[in-house]
mmCIF file of C-alpha atoms in Angstrom:
data_model
loop_
_atom_site.group_PDB
_atom_site.id
_atom_site.type_symbol
_atom_site.label_atom_id
_atom_site.label_comp_id
_atom_site.label_asym_id
_atom_site.label_seq_id
_atom_site.Cartn_x
_atom_site.Cartn_y
_atom_site.Cartn_z
ATOM 1 C CA LYS A 1 60.279 96.337 -32.014
ATOM 2 C CA ALA A 2 57.411 93.971 -31.289
ATOM 3 C CA GLY A 3 57.323 92.270 -27.889
ATOM 4 C CA VAL A 4 56.916 88.625 -27.046
ATOM 5 C CA THR A 5 53.625 87.281 -28.315
ATOM 6 C CA GLN A 6 51.752 84.252 -27.078
ATOM 7 C CA THR A 7 48.795 82.483 -28.577
ATOM 8 C CA PRO A 8 46.164 81.740 -27.647
ATOM 9 C CA ARG A 9 45.570 84.096 -24.743
ATOM 10 C CA TYR A 10 42.870 81.937 -23.185
ATOM 11 C CA LEU A 11 42.163 78.258 -23.477
ATOM 12 C CA ILE A 12 39.648 75.892 -21.927
ATOM 13 C CA LYS A 13 40.239 72.160 -22.102
ATOM 14 C CA THR A 14 38.952 69.068 -20.367
ATOM 15 C CA ARG A 15 40.905 66.485 -18.442
ATOM 16 C CA GLY A 16 42.749 63.997 -20.602
ATOM 17 C CA GLN A 17 43.042 66.295 -23.595
ATOM 18 C CA GLN A 18 46.281 67.757 -24.843
ATOM 19 C CA VAL A 19 47.144 71.348 -25.577
ATOM 20 C CA THR A 20 49.765 73.260 -27.543
ATOM 21 C CA LEU A 21 50.768 76.810 -26.671
ATOM 22 C CA SER A 22 52.785 79.056 -28.942
ATOM 23 C CA CYS A 23 55.342 81.761 -28.269
ATOM 24 C CA SER A 24 57.043 84.160 -30.671
ATOM 25 C CA PRO A 25 60.089 85.854 -29.145
ATOM 26 C CA ILE A 26 61.341 89.337 -29.755
ATOM 27 C CA SER A 27 63.204 89.539 -33.045
ATOM 28 C CA GLY A 28 66.844 88.614 -32.526
ATOM 29 C CA HIS A 29 66.225 86.775 -29.263
ATOM 30 C CA ARG A 30 67.300 83.168 -29.544
ATOM 31 C CA SER A 31 66.556 81.978 -26.018
ATOM 32 C CA VAL A 32 62.989 81.173 -25.050
ATOM 33 C CA SER A 33 61.920 80.062 -21.583
ATOM 34 C CA TRP A 34 58.581 78.891 -20.281
ATOM 35 C CA TYR A 35 57.150 79.370 -16.790
ATOM 36 C CA GLN A 36 54.017 78.133 -15.102
ATOM 37 C CA GLN A 37 52.227 80.379 -12.618
ATOM 38 C CA THR A 38 49.635 79.030 -10.200
ATOM 39 C CA PRO A 39 48.213 80.482 -6.979
ATOM 40 C CA GLY A 40 49.540 77.537 -4.992
ATOM 41 C CA GLN A 41 53.031 77.050 -6.447
ATOM 42 C CA GLY A 42 53.765 80.532 -7.725
ATOM 43 C CA LEU A 43 56.062 80.955 -10.696
ATOM 44 C CA GLN A 44 57.985 77.859 -11.691
ATOM 45 C CA PHE A 45 60.502 77.301 -14.462
ATOM 46 C CA LEU A 46 59.417 74.778 -17.075
ATOM 47 C CA PHE A 47 62.213 74.769 -19.656
ATOM 48 C CA GLU A 48 64.522 76.882 -21.769
ATOM 49 C CA TYR A 49 65.240 76.514 -25.469
ATOM 50 C CA PHE A 50 68.166 77.897 -27.411
ATOM 51 C CA SER A 51 68.988 77.207 -31.034
ATOM 52 C CA GLU A 52 66.256 74.582 -31.259
ATOM 53 C CA THR A 53 67.698 72.643 -28.310
ATOM 54 C CA GLN A 54 66.244 72.267 -24.844
ATOM 55 C CA ARG A 55 68.884 73.468 -22.443
ATOM 56 C CA ASN A 56 67.243 72.721 -19.157
ATOM 57 C CA LYS A 57 63.975 71.536 -17.743
ATOM 58 C CA GLY A 58 62.337 72.246 -14.439
ATOM 59 C CA ASN A 59 60.767 69.716 -12.122
ATOM 60 C CA PHE A 60 57.759 68.829 -14.235
ATOM 61 C CA PRO A 61 56.503 65.462 -15.464
ATOM 62 C CA GLY A 62 57.138 64.215 -18.963
ATOM 63 C CA ARG A 63 53.634 65.304 -19.989
ATOM 64 C CA PHE A 64 55.145 68.748 -20.387
ATOM 65 C CA SER A 65 57.259 69.095 -23.489
ATOM 66 C CA GLY A 66 58.336 71.748 -25.888
ATOM 67 C CA ARG A 67 60.257 72.575 -28.982
ATOM 68 C CA GLN A 68 61.833 75.486 -30.756
ATOM 69 C CA PHE A 69 61.887 76.173 -34.452
ATOM 70 C CA SER A 70 64.650 77.630 -36.593
ATOM 71 C CA ASN A 71 63.041 81.093 -36.395
ATOM 72 C CA SER A 72 63.220 80.854 -32.568
ATOM 73 C CA ARG A 73 59.470 80.494 -32.188
ATOM 74 C CA SER A 74 58.629 77.975 -29.500
ATOM 75 C CA GLU A 75 55.744 75.731 -28.628
ATOM 76 C CA MET A 76 54.978 73.874 -25.462
ATOM 77 C CA ASN A 77 52.721 70.881 -25.256
ATOM 78 C CA VAL A 78 50.921 69.371 -22.317
ATOM 79 C CA SER A 79 49.453 65.933 -22.841
ATOM 80 C CA THR A 80 46.827 64.145 -20.759
ATOM 81 C CA LEU A 81 45.740 67.315 -19.030
ATOM 82 C CA GLU A 82 45.012 67.281 -15.313
ATOM 83 C CA LEU A 83 43.007 69.764 -13.255
ATOM 84 C CA GLY A 84 46.232 70.932 -11.637
ATOM 85 C CA ASP A 85 47.580 72.067 -14.996
ATOM 86 C CA SER A 86 45.231 75.046 -14.876
ATOM 87 C CA ALA A 87 47.602 77.980 -14.783
ATOM 88 C CA LEU A 88 48.986 81.026 -16.500
ATOM 89 C CA TYR A 89 51.776 79.929 -18.821
ATOM 90 C CA LEU A 90 54.338 82.619 -19.474
ATOM 91 C CA CYS A 91 56.926 82.662 -22.188
ATOM 92 C CA ALA A 92 60.042 84.813 -21.996
ATOM 93 C CA SER A 93 62.792 85.589 -24.462
ATOM 94 C CA ARG A 94 66.227 87.109 -24.067
ATOM 95 C CA VAL A 95 69.382 87.973 -25.897
ATOM 96 C CA THR A 96 72.218 85.663 -24.969
ATOM 97 C CA GLY A 97 75.827 86.514 -24.278
ATOM 98 C CA VAL A 98 75.104 89.927 -22.790
ATOM 99 C CA PRO A 99 75.591 90.553 -19.056
ATOM 100 C CA GLY A 100 72.420 91.582 -17.289
ATOM 101 C CA ASN A 101 70.210 90.643 -20.189
ATOM 102 C CA GLU A 102 66.731 90.550 -18.770
ATOM 103 C CA GLN A 103 64.045 88.188 -19.887
ATOM 104 C CA PHE A 104 61.109 89.846 -21.613
ATOM 105 C CA PHE A 105 57.829 88.161 -20.929
ATOM 106 C CA GLY A 106 54.785 87.747 -23.099
ATOM 107 C CA PRO A 107 51.212 88.330 -21.919
ATOM 108 C CA GLY A 108 50.751 84.667 -21.083
ATOM 109 C CA THR A 109 48.249 81.976 -21.971
ATOM 110 C CA ARG A 110 45.648 81.287 -19.326
ATOM 111 C CA LEU A 111 44.764 77.598 -19.438
ATOM 112 C CA THR A 112 41.723 76.259 -17.647
ATOM 113 C CA VAL A 113 41.280 72.510 -17.356
ATOM 114 C CA LEU A 114 37.761 71.329 -16.532
ATOM 115 C CA ALA B 1 69.450 75.843 -4.642
ATOM 116 C CA GLN B 2 68.587 79.470 -4.823
ATOM 117 C CA LYS B 3 65.754 80.955 -2.827
ATOM 118 C CA ILE B 4 63.960 84.294 -2.913
ATOM 119 C CA THR B 5 61.913 85.505 0.047
ATOM 120 C CA GLN B 6 59.352 88.271 -0.082
ATOM 121 C CA THR B 7 57.806 88.662 3.356
ATOM 122 C CA GLN B 8 55.166 91.268 2.510
ATOM 123 C CA PRO B 9 52.108 89.653 0.924
ATOM 124 C CA GLY B 10 50.416 93.034 0.621
ATOM 125 C CA MET B 11 51.349 96.687 0.934
ATOM 126 C CA PHE B 12 49.387 99.909 0.856
ATOM 127 C CA VAL B 13 50.848 103.309 -0.022
ATOM 128 C CA GLN B 14 49.342 106.697 -0.640
ATOM 129 C CA GLU B 15 49.743 108.334 -4.000
ATOM 130 C CA LYS B 16 52.938 110.380 -4.367
ATOM 131 C CA GLU B 17 54.625 108.672 -1.438
ATOM 132 C CA ALA B 18 57.604 106.340 -1.649
ATOM 133 C CA VAL B 19 57.340 102.630 -0.849
ATOM 134 C CA THR B 20 59.903 99.903 -0.249
ATOM 135 C CA LEU B 21 59.225 96.290 -1.192
ATOM 136 C CA ASP B 22 61.442 93.794 0.585
ATOM 137 C CA CYS B 23 63.372 90.960 -0.993
ATOM 138 C CA THR B 24 66.001 88.687 0.521
ATOM 139 C CA TYR B 25 67.808 85.946 -1.299
ATOM 140 C CA ASP B 26 69.920 82.923 -0.626
ATOM 141 C CA THR B 27 72.572 81.588 -2.944
ATOM 142 C CA SER B 28 76.029 80.089 -2.803
ATOM 143 C CA ASP B 29 76.930 81.473 -6.219
ATOM 144 C CA GLN B 30 79.352 84.372 -6.471
ATOM 145 C CA SER B 31 77.880 85.605 -9.720
ATOM 146 C CA TYR B 32 74.162 86.184 -9.892
ATOM 147 C CA GLY B 33 71.606 88.680 -11.048
ATOM 148 C CA LEU B 34 68.580 90.093 -9.301
ATOM 149 C CA PHE B 35 65.465 91.339 -11.038
ATOM 150 C CA TRP B 36 62.219 92.999 -10.166
ATOM 151 C CA TYR B 37 59.121 92.469 -12.263
ATOM 152 C CA LYS B 38 55.677 94.047 -12.100
ATOM 153 C CA GLN B 39 52.615 91.983 -12.916
ATOM 154 C CA PRO B 40 49.341 93.868 -13.403
ATOM 155 C CA SER B 41 46.059 92.027 -13.271
ATOM 156 C CA SER B 42 46.359 91.416 -17.024
ATOM 157 C CA GLY B 43 49.100 88.890 -16.268
ATOM 158 C CA GLU B 44 52.055 90.149 -18.269
ATOM 159 C CA MET B 45 55.374 90.331 -16.408
ATOM 160 C CA ILE B 46 56.959 93.739 -16.900
ATOM 161 C CA PHE B 47 60.686 94.103 -16.290
ATOM 162 C CA LEU B 48 61.518 96.957 -13.919
ATOM 163 C CA ILE B 49 65.141 96.823 -12.823
ATOM 164 C CA TYR B 50 68.253 94.634 -12.722
ATOM 165 C CA GLN B 51 71.187 94.415 -10.306
ATOM 166 C CA GLY B 52 74.269 92.306 -10.933
ATOM 167 C CA SER B 53 76.085 90.811 -7.979
ATOM 168 C CA TYR B 54 79.296 92.602 -8.932
ATOM 169 C CA ASP B 55 77.670 95.977 -9.508
ATOM 170 C CA GLU B 56 78.952 98.349 -6.872
ATOM 171 C CA GLN B 57 76.282 100.963 -7.347
ATOM 172 C CA ASN B 58 72.596 100.490 -6.740
ATOM 173 C CA ALA B 59 70.594 100.233 -9.939
ATOM 174 C CA THR B 60 68.090 102.938 -10.814
ATOM 175 C CA GLU B 61 65.481 103.153 -13.554
ATOM 176 C CA GLY B 62 63.330 106.249 -13.412
ATOM 177 C CA ARG B 63 61.165 106.068 -10.298
ATOM 178 C CA TYR B 64 62.536 102.626 -9.435
ATOM 179 C CA SER B 65 65.705 101.990 -7.499
ATOM 180 C CA LEU B 66 67.136 98.852 -6.050
ATOM 181 C CA ASN B 67 68.636 98.997 -2.569
ATOM 182 C CA PHE B 68 71.267 96.264 -2.865
ATOM 183 C CA GLN B 69 72.926 95.129 0.353
ATOM 184 C CA LYS B 70 75.108 92.205 -0.607
ATOM 185 C CA ALA B 71 76.300 91.274 2.872
ATOM 186 C CA ARG B 72 72.728 91.107 4.098
ATOM 187 C CA LYS B 73 71.588 89.389 0.891
ATOM 188 C CA SER B 74 68.812 91.835 0.346
ATOM 189 C CA ALA B 75 67.612 93.577 -2.807
ATOM 190 C CA ASN B 76 64.734 95.844 -1.893
ATOM 191 C CA LEU B 77 62.796 97.751 -4.527
ATOM 192 C CA VAL B 78 62.068 101.403 -3.829
ATOM 193 C CA ILE B 79 59.328 103.117 -5.811
ATOM 194 C CA SER B 80 59.345 106.875 -5.454
ATOM 195 C CA ALA B 81 56.328 109.113 -5.987
ATOM 196 C CA SER B 82 53.825 106.250 -6.236
ATOM 197 C CA GLN B 83 51.115 106.462 -8.866
ATOM 198 C CA LEU B 84 47.756 104.742 -9.088
ATOM 199 C CA GLY B 85 49.079 102.769 -12.041
ATOM 200 C CA ASP B 86 51.724 101.213 -9.796
ATOM 201 C CA SER B 87 49.051 99.031 -8.203
ATOM 202 C CA ALA B 88 50.089 95.510 -9.146
ATOM 203 C CA MET B 89 51.903 92.397 -7.953
ATOM 204 C CA TYR B 90 55.651 92.790 -7.700
ATOM 205 C CA PHE B 91 58.060 89.892 -7.959
ATOM 206 C CA CYS B 92 61.697 89.689 -7.009
ATOM 207 C CA ALA B 93 63.676 87.126 -8.991
ATOM 208 C CA MET B 94 67.179 85.740 -9.157
ATOM 209 C CA ARG B 95 68.955 84.430 -12.190
ATOM 210 C CA GLU B 96 70.569 81.042 -11.705
ATOM 211 C CA TRP B 97 73.151 79.887 -14.205
ATOM 212 C CA LEU B 98 72.625 76.208 -14.902
ATOM 213 C CA LEU B 99 75.760 74.137 -15.217
ATOM 214 C CA THR B 100 74.121 71.204 -16.954
ATOM 215 C CA GLY B 101 73.033 72.244 -20.418
ATOM 216 C CA GLY B 102 74.025 75.831 -19.948
ATOM 217 C CA GLY B 103 71.517 78.619 -19.992
ATOM 218 C CA ASN B 104 69.796 80.005 -16.964
ATOM 219 C CA LYS B 105 66.496 80.219 -15.196
ATOM 220 C CA LEU B 106 64.764 82.698 -12.938
ATOM 221 C CA THR B 107 63.728 81.788 -9.423
ATOM 222 C CA PHE B 108 60.874 83.979 -8.224
ATOM 223 C CA GLY B 109 59.663 85.048 -4.834
ATOM 224 C CA THR B 110 56.010 84.785 -3.860
ATOM 225 C CA GLY B 111 55.341 88.411 -4.696
ATOM 226 C CA THR B 112 53.995 91.513 -2.960
ATOM 227 C CA GLN B 113 50.607 92.948 -3.903
ATOM 228 C CA LEU B 114 50.934 96.728 -3.889
ATOM 229 C CA LYS B 115 47.870 98.945 -3.688
ATOM 230 C CA VAL B 116 48.263 102.679 -4.267
ATOM 231 C CA GLU B 117 45.518 104.760 -2.686
ATOM 232 C CA LEU B 118 44.420 108.349 -3.235
#
């Protein structure tokens, strides 16, 4: 079974631009979560999607948004990029309704904002 | 709010020896889950082991075991017979069930950088 895939793997943008990152979960996984990892703040929860609905969002400004499609694939968008948005963005998927169901992470998208 | 504390920024261990990575947690929830992930320099988070708060026995997965002491709120990872490929960052995480909207999220510790030496 294929793992979680994320595209692109690396991205360089300039301040003020917007960016869209994509995540394809493991087949059969309907929950997709996004995390931001920076050296200063560590790993922080961005949001979780399930059945095309955002369930919860972490403490991030409205510039960070996302969506999920009917095939469970998810995208996250960051508008008006700031230098501080440079980070590794990790996507994770899981099966729901099963105790102890771990989240499987993708390889991440490394975003650099210049 | 939940909190995970990893007090060892870096650890060194010799190949074939065992190593313990510390993790303490704070939560008021009765039901929670604890995870350990490995992150090599490539960036991908690799799931290692899971312990549920109601599990009476310590979890084990191959060379990994979780030393779960509920009263002390600790969930230390033990790696036996370390290998060079174990060199990586290790994160302890706790699952928090979110009442508003349902679903859950993981709260991570700051990580421990493990270096396995010959």
